[in-house]
């Protein structure tokens, strides 16, 4: 079973992942209010993924017989003045989550908790993808500038490609 410290950190990460999910959902709502269709769908898919991450950690804790402790979520920022601003916030958030995951890995190494270390591998890989994914959105938003129709069209194309492409 993970140590008390590791269990506490994994529980914290569940909260971080749910918060990231809420954050993306707020971005979906804000960009929907801008009259967009594809960008909100992109954010909403991200929100679903983050929720899955939270549940994956929750299931791991249950599997190893550790206690799950859910916590209150801070309200996500809900106002964005542009898609670019939302994309910048998304990338910043993914960098933060990446650091959190790496800190968990460092703790697992320190504690010689090889089971948790192995469990976290998927999250380390996932963050590489998430950073690439959000970086791509930011770049698209930068290139499109005020041309939101072009952004929507490019993003629709990118989303139609198979995952990992
Ligand atoms: Mg995540």
mmCIF file of C-alpha atoms and ligand atoms in Angstrom:
data_model
loop_
_atom_site.group_PDB
_atom_site.id
_atom_site.type_symbol
_atom_site.label_atom_id
_atom_site.label_comp_id
_atom_site.label_asym_id
_atom_site.label_seq_id
_atom_site.Cartn_x
_atom_site.Cartn_y
_atom_site.Cartn_z
ATOM 1 C CA UNK A 1 0.000 0.000 0.000
ATOM 2 C CA UNK A 2 1.265 3.533 -0.674
ATOM 3 C CA UNK A 3 2.601 5.426 2.364
ATOM 4 C CA UNK A 4 0.483 7.986 4.182
ATOM 5 C CA UNK A 5 2.417 10.783 2.453
ATOM 6 C CA UNK A 6 1.984 9.201 -0.983
ATOM 7 C CA UNK A 7 -1.717 8.559 -0.362
ATOM 8 C CA UNK A 8 -2.182 12.210 0.629
ATOM 9 C CA UNK A 9 -0.351 13.373 -2.500
ATOM 10 C CA UNK A 10 -2.385 11.084 -4.765
ATOM 11 C CA UNK A 11 -5.572 12.379 -3.176
ATOM 12 C CA UNK A 12 -4.365 15.922 -3.830
ATOM 13 C CA UNK A 13 -3.724 14.972 -7.444
ATOM 14 C CA UNK A 14 -7.319 13.749 -7.788
ATOM 15 C CA UNK A 15 -8.395 17.274 -6.779
ATOM 16 C CA UNK A 16 -5.895 18.827 -9.217
ATOM 17 C CA UNK A 17 -7.241 16.687 -12.076
ATOM 18 C CA UNK A 18 -10.871 17.514 -11.272
ATOM 19 C CA UNK A 19 -9.893 21.168 -11.079
ATOM 20 C CA UNK A 20 -8.151 20.927 -14.473
ATOM 21 C CA UNK A 21 -11.360 19.350 -15.807
ATOM 22 C CA UNK A 22 -13.484 22.231 -14.469
ATOM 23 C CA UNK A 23 -10.960 24.696 -15.850
ATOM 24 C CA UNK A 24 -11.320 23.199 -19.358
ATOM 25 C CA UNK A 25 -15.097 23.107 -19.030
ATOM 26 C CA UNK A 26 -15.070 26.831 -18.184
ATOM 27 C CA UNK A 27 -12.942 27.438 -21.299
ATOM 28 C CA UNK A 28 -15.476 25.448 -23.344
ATOM 29 C CA UNK A 29 -18.308 27.623 -22.017
ATOM 30 C CA UNK A 30 -16.403 30.879 -22.531
ATOM 31 C CA UNK A 31 -15.513 30.042 -26.134
ATOM 32 C CA UNK A 32 -19.049 28.780 -26.808
ATOM 33 C CA UNK A 33 -20.268 32.207 -25.690
ATOM 34 C CA UNK A 34 -17.962 33.692 -28.358
ATOM 35 C CA UNK A 35 -20.133 31.908 -30.932
ATOM 36 C CA UNK A 36 -17.589 29.201 -31.697
ATOM 37 C CA UNK A 37 -18.414 25.532 -32.271
ATOM 38 C CA UNK A 38 -15.184 23.557 -32.692
ATOM 39 C CA UNK A 39 -13.001 25.250 -30.068
ATOM 40 C CA UNK A 40 -15.569 24.551 -27.293
ATOM 41 C CA UNK A 41 -15.739 20.917 -28.405
ATOM 42 C CA UNK A 42 -11.933 20.689 -28.158
ATOM 43 C CA UNK A 43 -11.989 22.108 -24.607
ATOM 44 C CA UNK A 44 -14.850 19.860 -23.628
ATOM 45 C CA UNK A 45 -12.979 16.772 -24.775
ATOM 46 C CA UNK A 46 -10.033 17.895 -22.647
ATOM 47 C CA UNK A 47 -12.369 18.342 -19.682
ATOM 48 C CA UNK A 48 -13.537 14.723 -20.108
ATOM 49 C CA UNK A 49 -9.933 13.495 -20.261
ATOM 50 C CA UNK A 50 -8.984 15.277 -17.051
ATOM 51 C CA UNK A 51 -11.996 13.780 -15.324
ATOM 52 C CA UNK A 52 -10.851 10.339 -16.495
ATOM 53 C CA UNK A 53 -7.392 11.034 -15.042
ATOM 54 C CA UNK A 54 -8.938 11.889 -11.676
ATOM 55 C CA UNK A 55 -10.993 8.684 -11.726
ATOM 56 C CA UNK A 56 -7.966 6.620 -12.726
ATOM 57 C CA UNK A 57 -6.076 7.773 -9.630
ATOM 58 C CA UNK A 58 -9.175 7.238 -7.510
ATOM 59 C CA UNK A 59 -9.466 3.665 -8.812
ATOM 60 C CA UNK A 60 -5.773 3.042 -8.134
ATOM 61 C CA UNK A 61 -6.179 4.102 -4.504
ATOM 62 C CA UNK A 62 -9.206 1.829 -4.156
ATOM 63 C CA UNK A 63 -7.327 -1.024 -5.789
ATOM 64 C CA UNK A 64 -4.406 -0.830 -3.366
ATOM 65 C CA UNK A 65 -6.706 -0.412 -0.376
ATOM 66 C CA UNK A 66 -5.805 3.223 0.360
ATOM 67 C CA UNK A 67 -8.365 5.782 1.481
ATOM 68 C CA UNK A 68 -9.865 8.164 -1.054
ATOM 69 C CA UNK A 69 -10.560 11.664 0.239
ATOM 70 C CA UNK A 70 -12.361 14.015 -2.085
ATOM 71 C CA UNK A 71 -11.924 17.728 -1.530
ATOM 72 C CA UNK A 72 -13.688 20.936 -2.515
ATOM 73 C CA UNK A 73 -12.613 22.463 -5.813
ATOM 74 C CA UNK A 74 -11.596 26.077 -6.195
ATOM 75 C CA UNK A 75 -13.774 27.817 -8.809
ATOM 76 C CA UNK A 76 -12.047 27.857 -12.211
ATOM 77 C CA UNK A 77 -11.366 31.168 -13.971
ATOM 78 C CA UNK A 78 -14.365 31.636 -16.253
ATOM 79 C CA UNK A 79 -13.636 34.810 -18.201
ATOM 80 C CA UNK A 80 -11.387 34.760 -21.264
ATOM 81 C CA UNK A 81 -11.091 37.690 -23.600
ATOM 82 C CA UNK A 82 -10.033 35.518 -26.552
ATOM 83 C CA UNK A 83 -9.349 31.954 -27.670
ATOM 84 C CA UNK A 84 -5.670 32.849 -27.517
ATOM 85 C CA UNK A 85 -5.995 33.804 -23.834
ATOM 86 C CA UNK A 86 -7.785 30.513 -23.113
ATOM 87 C CA UNK A 87 -5.149 28.514 -25.012
ATOM 88 C CA UNK A 88 -2.393 30.272 -23.062
ATOM 89 C CA UNK A 89 -4.157 29.443 -19.788
ATOM 90 C CA UNK A 90 -4.542 25.819 -20.943
ATOM 91 C CA UNK A 91 -0.832 25.458 -21.669
ATOM 92 C CA UNK A 92 0.064 27.046 -18.346
ATOM 93 C CA UNK A 93 -2.266 24.623 -16.573
ATOM 94 C CA UNK A 94 -0.767 21.594 -18.371
ATOM 95 C CA UNK A 95 2.732 22.705 -17.359
ATOM 96 C CA UNK A 96 1.555 22.896 -13.766
ATOM 97 C CA UNK A 97 0.009 19.413 -13.918
ATOM 98 C CA UNK A 98 3.192 18.033 -15.514
ATOM 99 C CA UNK A 99 5.207 19.384 -12.584
ATOM 100 C CA UNK A 100 2.731 17.814 -10.129
ATOM 101 C CA UNK A 101 3.058 14.424 -11.842
ATOM 102 C CA UNK A 102 6.852 14.651 -11.860
ATOM 103 C CA UNK A 103 6.823 15.485 -8.143
ATOM 104 C CA UNK A 104 4.715 12.373 -7.528
ATOM 105 C CA UNK A 105 7.198 10.281 -9.497
ATOM 106 C CA UNK A 106 10.086 11.730 -7.476
ATOM 107 C CA UNK A 107 8.270 10.825 -4.241
ATOM 108 C CA UNK A 108 7.567 7.288 -5.476
ATOM 109 C CA UNK A 109 11.258 6.884 -6.338
ATOM 110 C CA UNK A 110 12.316 8.246 -2.966
ATOM 111 C CA UNK A 111 9.983 5.877 -1.148
ATOM 112 C CA UNK A 112 10.887 2.920 -3.396
ATOM 113 C CA UNK A 113 7.144 2.613 -4.092
ATOM 114 C CA UNK A 114 7.536 0.748 -7.354
ATOM 115 C CA UNK A 115 3.848 -0.038 -7.785
ATOM 116 C CA UNK A 116 2.892 3.651 -7.685
ATOM 117 C CA UNK A 117 5.930 4.494 -9.800
ATOM 118 C CA UNK A 118 4.710 2.069 -12.468
ATOM 119 C CA UNK A 119 1.137 3.364 -12.211
ATOM 120 C CA UNK A 120 2.396 6.915 -12.760
ATOM 121 C CA UNK A 121 4.259 6.043 -15.968
ATOM 122 C CA UNK A 122 1.055 6.393 -17.971
ATOM 123 C CA UNK A 123 0.575 9.872 -16.540
ATOM 124 C CA UNK A 124 4.117 10.925 -17.426
ATOM 125 C CA UNK A 125 3.520 9.828 -21.034
ATOM 126 C CA UNK A 126 0.088 11.428 -21.067
ATOM 127 C CA UNK A 127 1.533 14.806 -20.049
ATOM 128 C CA UNK A 128 3.981 14.735 -22.975
ATOM 129 C CA UNK A 129 0.936 14.372 -25.233
ATOM 130 C CA UNK A 130 -1.092 17.017 -23.393
ATOM 131 C CA UNK A 131 1.706 19.570 -23.661
ATOM 132 C CA UNK A 132 2.040 18.877 -27.380
ATOM 133 C CA UNK A 133 -1.741 19.026 -27.857
ATOM 134 C CA UNK A 134 -2.211 22.346 -26.021
ATOM 135 C CA UNK A 135 0.940 23.776 -27.612
ATOM 136 C CA UNK A 136 -0.577 22.963 -31.017
ATOM 137 C CA UNK A 137 -3.828 24.741 -30.100
ATOM 138 C CA UNK A 138 -1.898 27.798 -28.937
ATOM 139 C CA UNK A 139 0.072 27.888 -32.164
ATOM 140 C CA UNK A 140 -3.097 27.554 -34.245
ATOM 141 C CA UNK A 141 -4.724 30.388 -32.270
ATOM 142 C CA UNK A 142 -1.649 32.568 -32.803
ATOM 143 C CA UNK A 143 -1.520 31.881 -36.535
ATOM 144 C CA UNK A 144 -5.251 32.448 -37.032
ATOM 145 C CA UNK A 145 -5.175 35.791 -35.198
ATOM 146 C CA UNK A 146 -8.607 37.409 -35.523
ATOM 147 C CA UNK A 147 -9.687 34.908 -38.165
ATOM 148 C CA UNK A 148 -11.686 32.619 -35.905
ATOM 149 C CA UNK A 149 -13.345 30.841 -38.823
ATOM 150 C CA UNK A 150 -9.929 29.756 -39.997
ATOM 151 C CA UNK A 151 -9.035 28.601 -36.497
ATOM 152 C CA UNK A 152 -12.233 26.552 -36.325
ATOM 153 C CA UNK A 153 -11.595 25.033 -39.705
ATOM 154 C CA UNK A 154 -7.987 24.056 -38.883
ATOM 155 C CA UNK A 155 -8.960 22.706 -35.502
ATOM 156 C CA UNK A 156 -11.800 20.651 -36.999
ATOM 157 C CA UNK A 157 -9.254 19.144 -39.365
ATOM 158 C CA UNK A 158 -6.784 18.420 -36.542
ATOM 159 C CA UNK A 159 -9.533 16.802 -34.444
ATOM 160 C CA UNK A 160 -10.598 14.519 -37.259
ATOM 161 C CA UNK A 161 -7.164 12.877 -37.328
ATOM 162 C CA UNK A 162 -6.740 9.661 -35.328
ATOM 163 C CA UNK A 163 -5.536 10.117 -31.715
ATOM 164 C CA UNK A 164 -1.807 10.608 -31.396
ATOM 165 C CA UNK A 165 -1.595 12.025 -34.936
HETATM 166 MG MG1 LIG B 1 -4.643 15.216 -16.502
#
